[in-house]
mmCIF file of C-alpha atoms in Angstrom:
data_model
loop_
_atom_site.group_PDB
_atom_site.id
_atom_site.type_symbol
_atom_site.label_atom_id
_atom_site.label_comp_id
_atom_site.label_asym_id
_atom_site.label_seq_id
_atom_site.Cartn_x
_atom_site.Cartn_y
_atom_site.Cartn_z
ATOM 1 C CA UNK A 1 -20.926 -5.965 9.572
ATOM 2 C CA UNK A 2 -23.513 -4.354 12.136
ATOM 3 C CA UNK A 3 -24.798 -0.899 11.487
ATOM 4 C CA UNK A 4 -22.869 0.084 14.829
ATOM 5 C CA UNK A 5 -19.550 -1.181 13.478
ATOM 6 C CA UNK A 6 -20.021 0.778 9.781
ATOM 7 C CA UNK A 7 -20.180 3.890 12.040
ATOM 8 C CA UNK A 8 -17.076 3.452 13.663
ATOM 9 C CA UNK A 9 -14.770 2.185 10.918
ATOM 10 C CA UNK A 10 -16.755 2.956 7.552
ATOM 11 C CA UNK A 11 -18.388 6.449 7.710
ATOM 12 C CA UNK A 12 -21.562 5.462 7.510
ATOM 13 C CA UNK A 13 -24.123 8.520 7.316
ATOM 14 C CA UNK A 14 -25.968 6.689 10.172
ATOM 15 C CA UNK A 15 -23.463 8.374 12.623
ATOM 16 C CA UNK A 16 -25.700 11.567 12.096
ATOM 17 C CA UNK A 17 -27.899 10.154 14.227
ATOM 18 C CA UNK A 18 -26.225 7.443 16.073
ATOM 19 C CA UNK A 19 -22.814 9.481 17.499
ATOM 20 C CA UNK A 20 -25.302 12.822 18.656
ATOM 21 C CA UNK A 21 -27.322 10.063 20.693
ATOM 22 C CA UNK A 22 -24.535 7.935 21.877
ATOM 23 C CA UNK A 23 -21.692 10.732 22.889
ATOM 24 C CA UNK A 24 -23.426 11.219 26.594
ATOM 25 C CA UNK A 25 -23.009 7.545 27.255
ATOM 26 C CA UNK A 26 -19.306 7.404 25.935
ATOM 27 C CA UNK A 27 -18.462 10.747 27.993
ATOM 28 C CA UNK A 28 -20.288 8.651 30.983
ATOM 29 C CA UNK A 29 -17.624 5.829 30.043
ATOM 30 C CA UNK A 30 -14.792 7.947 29.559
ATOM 31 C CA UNK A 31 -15.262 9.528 33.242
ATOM 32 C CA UNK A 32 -15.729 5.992 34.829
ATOM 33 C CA UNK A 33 -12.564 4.411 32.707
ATOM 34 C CA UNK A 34 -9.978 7.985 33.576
ATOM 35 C CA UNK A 35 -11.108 7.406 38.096
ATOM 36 C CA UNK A 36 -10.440 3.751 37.686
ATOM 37 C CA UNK A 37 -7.346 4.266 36.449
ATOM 38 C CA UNK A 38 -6.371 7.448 38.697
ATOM 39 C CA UNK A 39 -7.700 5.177 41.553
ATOM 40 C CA UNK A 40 -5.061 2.567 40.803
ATOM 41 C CA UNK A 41 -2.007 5.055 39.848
ATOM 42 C CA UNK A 42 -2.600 7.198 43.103
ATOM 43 C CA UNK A 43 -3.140 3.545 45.323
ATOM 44 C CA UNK A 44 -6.235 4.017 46.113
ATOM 45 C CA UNK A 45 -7.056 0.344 44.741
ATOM 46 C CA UNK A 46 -4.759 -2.334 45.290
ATOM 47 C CA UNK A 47 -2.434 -3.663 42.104
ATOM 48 C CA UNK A 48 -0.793 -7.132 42.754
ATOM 49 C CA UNK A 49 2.861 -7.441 41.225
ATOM 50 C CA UNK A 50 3.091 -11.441 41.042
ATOM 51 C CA UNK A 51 6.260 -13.621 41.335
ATOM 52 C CA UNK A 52 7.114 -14.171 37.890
ATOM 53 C CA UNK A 53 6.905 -11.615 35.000
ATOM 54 C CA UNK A 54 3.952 -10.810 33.144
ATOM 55 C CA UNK A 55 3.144 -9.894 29.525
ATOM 56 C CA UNK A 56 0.062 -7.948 28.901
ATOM 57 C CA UNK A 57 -1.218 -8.161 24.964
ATOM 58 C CA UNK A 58 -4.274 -5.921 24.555
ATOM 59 C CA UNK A 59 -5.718 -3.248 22.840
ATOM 60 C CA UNK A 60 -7.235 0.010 23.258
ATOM 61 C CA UNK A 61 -10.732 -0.839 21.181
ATOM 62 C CA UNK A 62 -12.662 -3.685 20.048
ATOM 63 C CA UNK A 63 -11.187 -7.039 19.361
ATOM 64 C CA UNK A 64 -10.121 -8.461 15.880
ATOM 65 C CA UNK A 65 -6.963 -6.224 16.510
ATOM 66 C CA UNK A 66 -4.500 -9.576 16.277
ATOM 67 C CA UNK A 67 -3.969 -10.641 19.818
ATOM 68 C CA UNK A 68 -4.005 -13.784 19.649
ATOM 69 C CA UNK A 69 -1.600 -14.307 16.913
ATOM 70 C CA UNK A 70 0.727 -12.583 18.866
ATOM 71 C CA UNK A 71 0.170 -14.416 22.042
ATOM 72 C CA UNK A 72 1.236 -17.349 20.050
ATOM 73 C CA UNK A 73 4.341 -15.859 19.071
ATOM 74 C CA UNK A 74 5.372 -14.907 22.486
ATOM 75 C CA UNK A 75 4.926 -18.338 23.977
ATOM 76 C CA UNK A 76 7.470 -19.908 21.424
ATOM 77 C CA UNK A 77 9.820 -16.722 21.795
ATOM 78 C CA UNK A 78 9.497 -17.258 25.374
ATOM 79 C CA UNK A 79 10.225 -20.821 25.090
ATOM 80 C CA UNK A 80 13.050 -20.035 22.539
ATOM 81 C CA UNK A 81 15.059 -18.478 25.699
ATOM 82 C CA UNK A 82 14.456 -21.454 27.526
ATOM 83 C CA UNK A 83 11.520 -20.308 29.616
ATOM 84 C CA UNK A 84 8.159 -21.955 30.710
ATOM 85 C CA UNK A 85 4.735 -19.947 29.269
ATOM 86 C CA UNK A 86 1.693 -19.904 30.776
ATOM 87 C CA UNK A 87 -1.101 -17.527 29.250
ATOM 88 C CA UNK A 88 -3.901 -16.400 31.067
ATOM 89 C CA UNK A 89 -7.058 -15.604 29.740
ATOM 90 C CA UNK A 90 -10.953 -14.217 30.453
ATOM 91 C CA UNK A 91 -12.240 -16.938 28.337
ATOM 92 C CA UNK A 92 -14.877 -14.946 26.757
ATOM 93 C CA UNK A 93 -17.663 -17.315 25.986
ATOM 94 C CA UNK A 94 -16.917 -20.223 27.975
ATOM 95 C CA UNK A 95 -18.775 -21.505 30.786
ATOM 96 C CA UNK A 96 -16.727 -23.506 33.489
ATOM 97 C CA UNK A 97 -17.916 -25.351 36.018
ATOM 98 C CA UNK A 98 -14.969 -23.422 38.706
ATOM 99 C CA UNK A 99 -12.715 -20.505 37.763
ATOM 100 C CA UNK A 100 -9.645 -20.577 37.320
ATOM 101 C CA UNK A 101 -10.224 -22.979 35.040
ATOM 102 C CA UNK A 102 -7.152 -24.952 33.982
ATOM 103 C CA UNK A 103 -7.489 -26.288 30.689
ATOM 104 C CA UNK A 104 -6.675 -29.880 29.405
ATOM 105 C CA UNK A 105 -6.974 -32.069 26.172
ATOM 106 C CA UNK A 106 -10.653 -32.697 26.926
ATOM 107 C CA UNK A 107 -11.827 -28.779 27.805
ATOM 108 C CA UNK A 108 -13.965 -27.436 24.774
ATOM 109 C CA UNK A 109 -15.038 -24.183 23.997
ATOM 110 C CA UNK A 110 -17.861 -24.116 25.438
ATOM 111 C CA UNK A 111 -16.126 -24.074 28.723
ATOM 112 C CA UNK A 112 -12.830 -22.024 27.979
ATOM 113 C CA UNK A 113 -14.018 -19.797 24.901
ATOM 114 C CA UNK A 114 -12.691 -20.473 21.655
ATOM 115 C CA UNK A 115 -9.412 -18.419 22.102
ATOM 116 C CA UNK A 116 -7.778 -20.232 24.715
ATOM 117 C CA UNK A 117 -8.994 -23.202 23.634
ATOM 118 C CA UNK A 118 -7.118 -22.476 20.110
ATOM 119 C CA UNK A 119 -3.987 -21.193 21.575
ATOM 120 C CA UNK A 120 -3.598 -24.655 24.391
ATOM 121 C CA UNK A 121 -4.193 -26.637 20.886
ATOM 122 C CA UNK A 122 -1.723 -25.176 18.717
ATOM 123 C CA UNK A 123 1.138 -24.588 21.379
ATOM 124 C CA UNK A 124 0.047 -27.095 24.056
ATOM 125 C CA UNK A 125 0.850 -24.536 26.862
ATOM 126 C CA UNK A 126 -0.661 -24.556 30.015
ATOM 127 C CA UNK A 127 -3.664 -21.892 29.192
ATOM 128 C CA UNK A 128 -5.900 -20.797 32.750
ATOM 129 C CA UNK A 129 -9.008 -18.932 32.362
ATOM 130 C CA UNK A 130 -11.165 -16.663 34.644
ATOM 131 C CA UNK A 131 -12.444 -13.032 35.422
ATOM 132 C CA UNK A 132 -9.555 -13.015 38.114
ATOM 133 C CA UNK A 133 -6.821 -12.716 35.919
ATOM 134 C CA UNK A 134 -4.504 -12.433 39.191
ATOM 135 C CA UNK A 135 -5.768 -16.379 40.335
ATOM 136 C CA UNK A 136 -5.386 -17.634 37.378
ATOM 137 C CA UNK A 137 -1.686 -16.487 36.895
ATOM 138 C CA UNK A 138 -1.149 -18.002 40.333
ATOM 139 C CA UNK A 139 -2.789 -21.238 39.810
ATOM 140 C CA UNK A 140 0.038 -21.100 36.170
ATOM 141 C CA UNK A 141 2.997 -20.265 38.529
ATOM 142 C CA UNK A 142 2.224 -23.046 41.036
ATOM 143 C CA UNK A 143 2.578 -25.082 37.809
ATOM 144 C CA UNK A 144 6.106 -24.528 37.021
ATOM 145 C CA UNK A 145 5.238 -21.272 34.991
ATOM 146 C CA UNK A 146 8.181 -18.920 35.133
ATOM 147 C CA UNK A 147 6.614 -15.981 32.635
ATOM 148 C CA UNK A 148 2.981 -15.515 32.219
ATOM 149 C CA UNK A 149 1.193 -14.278 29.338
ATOM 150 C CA UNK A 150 -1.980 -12.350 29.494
ATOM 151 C CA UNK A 151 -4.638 -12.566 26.424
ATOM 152 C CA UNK A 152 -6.059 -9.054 26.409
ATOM 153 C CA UNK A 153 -6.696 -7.470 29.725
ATOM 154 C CA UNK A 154 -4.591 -3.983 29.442
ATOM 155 C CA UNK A 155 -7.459 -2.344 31.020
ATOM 156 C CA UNK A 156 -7.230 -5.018 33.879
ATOM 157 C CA UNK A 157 -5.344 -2.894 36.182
ATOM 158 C CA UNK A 158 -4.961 -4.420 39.071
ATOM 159 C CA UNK A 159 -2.882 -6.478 37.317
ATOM 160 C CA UNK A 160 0.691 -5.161 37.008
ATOM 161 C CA UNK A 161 2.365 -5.691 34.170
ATOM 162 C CA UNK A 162 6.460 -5.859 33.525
ATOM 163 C CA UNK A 163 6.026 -5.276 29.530
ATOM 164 C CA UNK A 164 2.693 -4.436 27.942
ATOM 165 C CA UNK A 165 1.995 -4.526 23.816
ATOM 166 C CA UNK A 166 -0.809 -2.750 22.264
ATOM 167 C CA UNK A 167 -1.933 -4.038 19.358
ATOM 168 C CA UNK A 168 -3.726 -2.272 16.912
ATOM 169 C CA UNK A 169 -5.341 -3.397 13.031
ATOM 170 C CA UNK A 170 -3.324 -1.260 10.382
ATOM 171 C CA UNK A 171 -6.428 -1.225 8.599
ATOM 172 C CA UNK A 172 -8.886 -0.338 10.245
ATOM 173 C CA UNK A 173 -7.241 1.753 13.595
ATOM 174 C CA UNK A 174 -8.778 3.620 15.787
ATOM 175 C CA UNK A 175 -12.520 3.820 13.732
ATOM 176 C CA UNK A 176 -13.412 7.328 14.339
ATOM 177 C CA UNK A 177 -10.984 7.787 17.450
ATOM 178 C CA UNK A 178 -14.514 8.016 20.015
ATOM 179 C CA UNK A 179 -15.350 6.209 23.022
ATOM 180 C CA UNK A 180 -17.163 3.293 23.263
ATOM 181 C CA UNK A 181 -20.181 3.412 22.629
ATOM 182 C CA UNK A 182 -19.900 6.185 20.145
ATOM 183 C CA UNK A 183 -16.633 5.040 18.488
ATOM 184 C CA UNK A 184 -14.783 1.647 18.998
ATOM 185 C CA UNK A 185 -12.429 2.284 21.914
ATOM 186 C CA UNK A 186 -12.368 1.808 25.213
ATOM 187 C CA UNK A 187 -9.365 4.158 25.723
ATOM 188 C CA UNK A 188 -8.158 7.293 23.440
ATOM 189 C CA UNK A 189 -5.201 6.781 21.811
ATOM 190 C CA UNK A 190 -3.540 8.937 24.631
ATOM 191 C CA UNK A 191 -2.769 5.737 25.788
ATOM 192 C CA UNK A 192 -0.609 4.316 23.178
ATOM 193 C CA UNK A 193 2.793 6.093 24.718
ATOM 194 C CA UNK A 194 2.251 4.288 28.249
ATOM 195 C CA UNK A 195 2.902 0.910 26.802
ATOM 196 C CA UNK A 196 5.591 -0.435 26.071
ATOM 197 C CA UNK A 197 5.411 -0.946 22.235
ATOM 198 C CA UNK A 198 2.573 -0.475 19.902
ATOM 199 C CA UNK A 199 2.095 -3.525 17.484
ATOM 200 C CA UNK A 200 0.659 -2.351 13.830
ATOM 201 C CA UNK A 201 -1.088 -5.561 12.674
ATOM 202 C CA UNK A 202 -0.756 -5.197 8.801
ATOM 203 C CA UNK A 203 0.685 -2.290 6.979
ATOM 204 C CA UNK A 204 -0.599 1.137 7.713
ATOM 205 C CA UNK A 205 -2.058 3.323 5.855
ATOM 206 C CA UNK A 206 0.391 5.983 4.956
ATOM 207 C CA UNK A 207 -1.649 9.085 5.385
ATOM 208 C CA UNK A 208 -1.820 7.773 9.215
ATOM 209 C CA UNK A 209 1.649 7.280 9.095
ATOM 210 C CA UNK A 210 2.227 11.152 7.554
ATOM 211 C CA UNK A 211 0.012 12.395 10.708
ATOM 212 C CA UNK A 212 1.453 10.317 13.570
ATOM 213 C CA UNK A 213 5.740 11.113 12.702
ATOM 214 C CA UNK A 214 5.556 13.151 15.997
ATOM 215 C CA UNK A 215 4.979 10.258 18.000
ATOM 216 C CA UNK A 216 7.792 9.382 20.557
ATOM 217 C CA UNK A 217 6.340 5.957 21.245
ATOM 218 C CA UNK A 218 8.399 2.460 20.269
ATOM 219 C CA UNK A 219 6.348 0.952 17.495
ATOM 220 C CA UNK A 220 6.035 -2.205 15.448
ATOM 221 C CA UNK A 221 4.678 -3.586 12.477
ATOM 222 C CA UNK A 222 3.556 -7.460 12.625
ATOM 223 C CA UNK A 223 2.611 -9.244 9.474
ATOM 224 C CA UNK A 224 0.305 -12.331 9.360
ATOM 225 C CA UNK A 225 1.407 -15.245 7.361
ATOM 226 C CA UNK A 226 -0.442 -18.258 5.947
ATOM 227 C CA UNK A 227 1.457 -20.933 4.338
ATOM 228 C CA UNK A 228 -0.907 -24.065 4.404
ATOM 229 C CA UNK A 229 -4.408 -25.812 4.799
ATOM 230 C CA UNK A 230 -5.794 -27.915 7.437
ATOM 231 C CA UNK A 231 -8.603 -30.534 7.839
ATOM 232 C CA UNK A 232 -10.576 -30.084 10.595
ATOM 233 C CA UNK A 233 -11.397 -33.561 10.961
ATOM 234 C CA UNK A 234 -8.553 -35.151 10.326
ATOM 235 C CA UNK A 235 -5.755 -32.885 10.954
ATOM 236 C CA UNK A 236 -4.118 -33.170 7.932
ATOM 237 C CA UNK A 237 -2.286 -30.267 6.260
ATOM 238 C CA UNK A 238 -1.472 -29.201 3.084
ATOM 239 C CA UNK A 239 0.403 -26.199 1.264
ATOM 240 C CA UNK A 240 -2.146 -23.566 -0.068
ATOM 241 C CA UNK A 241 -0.869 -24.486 -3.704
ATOM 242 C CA UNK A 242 -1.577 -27.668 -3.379
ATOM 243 C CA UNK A 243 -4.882 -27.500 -1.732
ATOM 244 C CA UNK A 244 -5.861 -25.052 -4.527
ATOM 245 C CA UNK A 245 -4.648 -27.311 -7.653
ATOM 246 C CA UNK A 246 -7.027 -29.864 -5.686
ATOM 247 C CA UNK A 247 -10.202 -28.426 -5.174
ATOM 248 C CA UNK A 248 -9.662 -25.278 -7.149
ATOM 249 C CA UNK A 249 -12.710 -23.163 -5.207
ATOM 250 C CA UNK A 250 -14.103 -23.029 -1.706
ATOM 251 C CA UNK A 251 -16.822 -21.526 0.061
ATOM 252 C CA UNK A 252 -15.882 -19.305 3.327
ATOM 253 C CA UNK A 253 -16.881 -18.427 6.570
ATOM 254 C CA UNK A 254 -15.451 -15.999 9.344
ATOM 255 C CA UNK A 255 -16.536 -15.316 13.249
ATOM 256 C CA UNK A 256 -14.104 -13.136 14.256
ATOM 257 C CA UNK A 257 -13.224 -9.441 15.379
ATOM 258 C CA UNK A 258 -12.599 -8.310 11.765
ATOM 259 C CA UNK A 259 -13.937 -11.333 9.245
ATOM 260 C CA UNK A 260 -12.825 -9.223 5.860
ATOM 261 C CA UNK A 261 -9.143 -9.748 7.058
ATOM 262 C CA UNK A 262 -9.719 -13.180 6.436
ATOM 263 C CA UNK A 263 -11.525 -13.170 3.427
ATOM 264 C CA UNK A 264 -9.315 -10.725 1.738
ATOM 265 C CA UNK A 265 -5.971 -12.782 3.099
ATOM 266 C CA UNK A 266 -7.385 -15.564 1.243
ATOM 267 C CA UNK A 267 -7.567 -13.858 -1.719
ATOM 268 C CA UNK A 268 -4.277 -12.249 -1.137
ATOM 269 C CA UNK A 269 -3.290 -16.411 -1.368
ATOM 270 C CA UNK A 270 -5.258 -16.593 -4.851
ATOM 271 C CA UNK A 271 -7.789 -18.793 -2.930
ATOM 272 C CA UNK A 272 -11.747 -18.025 -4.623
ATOM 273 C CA UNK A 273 -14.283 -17.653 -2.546
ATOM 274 C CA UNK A 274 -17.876 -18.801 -3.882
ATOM 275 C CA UNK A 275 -19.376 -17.726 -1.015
ATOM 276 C CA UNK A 276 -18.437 -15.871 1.751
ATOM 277 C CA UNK A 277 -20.426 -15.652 5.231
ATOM 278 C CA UNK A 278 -19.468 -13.492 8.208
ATOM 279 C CA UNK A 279 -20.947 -13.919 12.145
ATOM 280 C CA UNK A 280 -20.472 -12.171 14.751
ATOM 281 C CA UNK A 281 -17.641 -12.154 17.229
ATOM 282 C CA UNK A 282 -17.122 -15.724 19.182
ATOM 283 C CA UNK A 283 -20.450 -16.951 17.745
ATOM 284 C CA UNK A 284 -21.222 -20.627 18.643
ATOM 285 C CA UNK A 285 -21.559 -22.304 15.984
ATOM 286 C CA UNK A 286 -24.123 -25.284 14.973
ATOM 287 C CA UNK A 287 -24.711 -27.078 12.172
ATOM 288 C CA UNK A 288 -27.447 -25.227 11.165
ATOM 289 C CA UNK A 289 -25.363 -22.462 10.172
ATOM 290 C CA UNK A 290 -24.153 -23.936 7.224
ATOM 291 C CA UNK A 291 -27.256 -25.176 5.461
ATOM 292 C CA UNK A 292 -26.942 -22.403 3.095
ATOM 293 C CA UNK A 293 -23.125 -23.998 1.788
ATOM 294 C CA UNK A 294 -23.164 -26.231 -1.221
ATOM 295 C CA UNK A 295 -21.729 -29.406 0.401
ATOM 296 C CA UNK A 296 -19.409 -30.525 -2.336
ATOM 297 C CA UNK A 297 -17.685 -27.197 -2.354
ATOM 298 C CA UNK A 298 -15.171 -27.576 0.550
ATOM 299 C CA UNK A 299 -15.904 -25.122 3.206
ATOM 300 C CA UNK A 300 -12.725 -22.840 4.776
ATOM 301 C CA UNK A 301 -12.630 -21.052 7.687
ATOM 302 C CA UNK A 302 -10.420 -19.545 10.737
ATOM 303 C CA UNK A 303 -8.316 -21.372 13.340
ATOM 304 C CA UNK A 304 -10.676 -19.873 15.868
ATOM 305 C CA UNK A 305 -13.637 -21.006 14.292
ATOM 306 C CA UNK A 306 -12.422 -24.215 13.630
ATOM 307 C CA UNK A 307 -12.074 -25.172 17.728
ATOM 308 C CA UNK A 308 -16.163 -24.656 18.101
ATOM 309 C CA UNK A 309 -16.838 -27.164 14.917
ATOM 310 C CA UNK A 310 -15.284 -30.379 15.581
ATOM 311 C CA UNK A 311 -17.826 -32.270 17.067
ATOM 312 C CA UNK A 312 -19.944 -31.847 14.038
ATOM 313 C CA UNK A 313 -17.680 -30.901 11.005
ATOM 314 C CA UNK A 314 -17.670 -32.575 7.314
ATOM 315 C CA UNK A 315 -14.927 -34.303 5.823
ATOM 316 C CA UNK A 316 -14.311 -31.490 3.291
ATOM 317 C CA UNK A 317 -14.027 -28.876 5.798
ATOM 318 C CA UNK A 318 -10.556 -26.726 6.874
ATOM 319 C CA UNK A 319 -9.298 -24.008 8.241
ATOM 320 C CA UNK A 320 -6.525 -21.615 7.682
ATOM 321 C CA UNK A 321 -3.825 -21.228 10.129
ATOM 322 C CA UNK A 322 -1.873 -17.520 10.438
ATOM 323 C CA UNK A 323 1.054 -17.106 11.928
ATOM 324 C CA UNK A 324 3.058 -13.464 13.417
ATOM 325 C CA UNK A 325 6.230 -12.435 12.003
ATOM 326 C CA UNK A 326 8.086 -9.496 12.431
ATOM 327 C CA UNK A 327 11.573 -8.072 10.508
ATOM 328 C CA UNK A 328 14.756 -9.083 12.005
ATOM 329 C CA UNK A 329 15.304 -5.523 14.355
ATOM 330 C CA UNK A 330 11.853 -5.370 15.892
ATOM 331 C CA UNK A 331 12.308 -9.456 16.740
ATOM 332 C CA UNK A 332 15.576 -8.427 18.454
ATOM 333 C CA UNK A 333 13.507 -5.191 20.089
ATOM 334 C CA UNK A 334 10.846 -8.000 21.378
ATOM 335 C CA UNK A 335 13.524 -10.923 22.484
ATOM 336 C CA UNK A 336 15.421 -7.660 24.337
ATOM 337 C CA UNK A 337 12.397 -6.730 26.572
ATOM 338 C CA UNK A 338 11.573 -10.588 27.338
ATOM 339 C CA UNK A 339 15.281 -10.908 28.410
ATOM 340 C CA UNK A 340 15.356 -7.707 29.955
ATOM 341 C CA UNK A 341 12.337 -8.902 32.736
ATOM 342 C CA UNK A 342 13.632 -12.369 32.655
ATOM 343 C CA UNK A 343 17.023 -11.609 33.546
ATOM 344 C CA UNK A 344 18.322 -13.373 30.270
ATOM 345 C CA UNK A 345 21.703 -12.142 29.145
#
């Protein structure tokens, strides 16, 4: 974890120095973030409301909240009612030769980013990338798209949005509630009541849930489950008790928003971890970076690591799929609000 991130979620005594020196800039921030806003609530910048509803999942700080997870679950809820996803994306990362960028069985991450690319794999959904979030949900709709999912983007206001989910880590929440670059958000948690449900990824701690009772915002708590194994190579799967009766140990390796979710949901599945690795956020991954791995330990990582390592992975390599669930009422409080902009009785 970097220095910056400790400060923000782990109370490191660094933030003596570092949140003194860094509050000016996130004030700065704060000012510029409140008039962009204000500009598009009062119409002083255009919004575009396109043809076909849209589903905003974002968050309110950095990534590794859960989004994508939960992206996934809305295009199969969506299709569940009959309807035809399409989920637009910025495609952090990727490099296209045009924008939007519609992506097929060939497109790599290096093109789309690795989130799109993992969410077109595992639903094979029509997935459209760029900065303009608007042409991209256009190019989706002129493809037979009749609701459109949008991978982050909540502060992408120009944008409107018929339902919009927050998500937010149960773990680690709001760091220590500052601005970026001081703390980890780029909007206070004022915010939260505007959407239109707040998604707790993981339980929550219960001294936050003590403090927050007051709040007259719809909320939701989304679990993460992992029920099997898969080879990157050759796409075979297998349940995590059996892949653990057959190679007993594993070495481990996480790029992601939050990598200690993952190692500690493996060990949550009684999976050990020799060794353990974390890199930064949508790192691109070569084989160098696993030099350090004994090769005849087989090496595990995440779904959305997995998409940037196929051209060069090992035989014994896999990843862990995770998939959202939610209790029976808030399911019914999610299939309610698709219906409700879909005009699905």
């Amino acid at each position: 974890m970097r220095l910056i991130e400790k400060v923000w979620f782990n109370n490191h005594p660094a933030k003596w120095l570092l949140v003194p020196l860094l509050l000016p800039v996130s004030a700065l921030f704060g000012l510029l973030s409140s008039l962009r806003r204000l500009s598009f609530k009062l119409g002083l910048s255009k919004s575009v409301k396109l043809s076909k509803p849209v589903i905003v999942v974002g968050n309110i700080g950095v990534g590794g909240n859960g989004k994508t997870p939960m992206v996934i679950y809305l295009v199969e809820l969506s299709r569940s009612l009959g309807l035809t996803p399409g989920v637009i994306s910025r495609g952090y990362g990727g490099q296209a030769e045009h924008y939007p960028y519609l992506l097929d069985s060939s497109s790599t991450a290096a093109e789309a980013g690795d989130e799109p690319i993992l969410i077109q794999q595992r639903c094979q959904v029509a997935v459209a990338v760029g900065s303009d979030r608007i042409a991209s949900a256009e190019l989706l709709i002129a493809k037979g798209c009749d609701i459109i999912i949008s991978d982050d983007g909540l502060q992408h206001y120009r944008l409107q949005r018929d339902i919009e989910l927050i998500i937010v880590d149960g773990k680690r929440l709001f760091g220590n509630g500052l601005l970026l670059p001081a703390g980890p958000l780029r909007e206070g948690q004022w915010r939260l009541p505007y959407s239109d449900l707040v998604i707790y990824n993981g339980e929550v701690a219960a001294d936050y849930q003590r403090s927050s009772r007051g709040n007259n915002y719809p909320c939701a708590q989304m679990s993460l489950s992992a029920v099997e194994l898969c080879n990157i190579q050759t796409g075979a799967c297998i349940s995590i008790d059996d892949f653990i009766v057959l190679h007993g140990s594993v070495n481990a390796i996480a790029g992601i928003g939050a990598p200690q979710r993952f190692f500690d949901t493996l060990k949550v599945n009684k999976i050990n971890i020799v060794e353990q690795q974390s890199f930064v956020d949508h790192h691109r991954f070569i084989l160098n970076d696993f030099k350090g791995f004994d090769g005849n330990i087989p090496l595990l990582m995440t779904e959305k690591d997995a998409v940037k390592c196929r051209d060069f992975c090992q035989g014994n390599w896999w990843y862990l799929p995770v998939n959202a669930t939610f209790n029976d009422a808030e399911l019914q409080l999610l299939l309610d609000k698709v219906k409700a902009v879909t005009n699905i009785t």
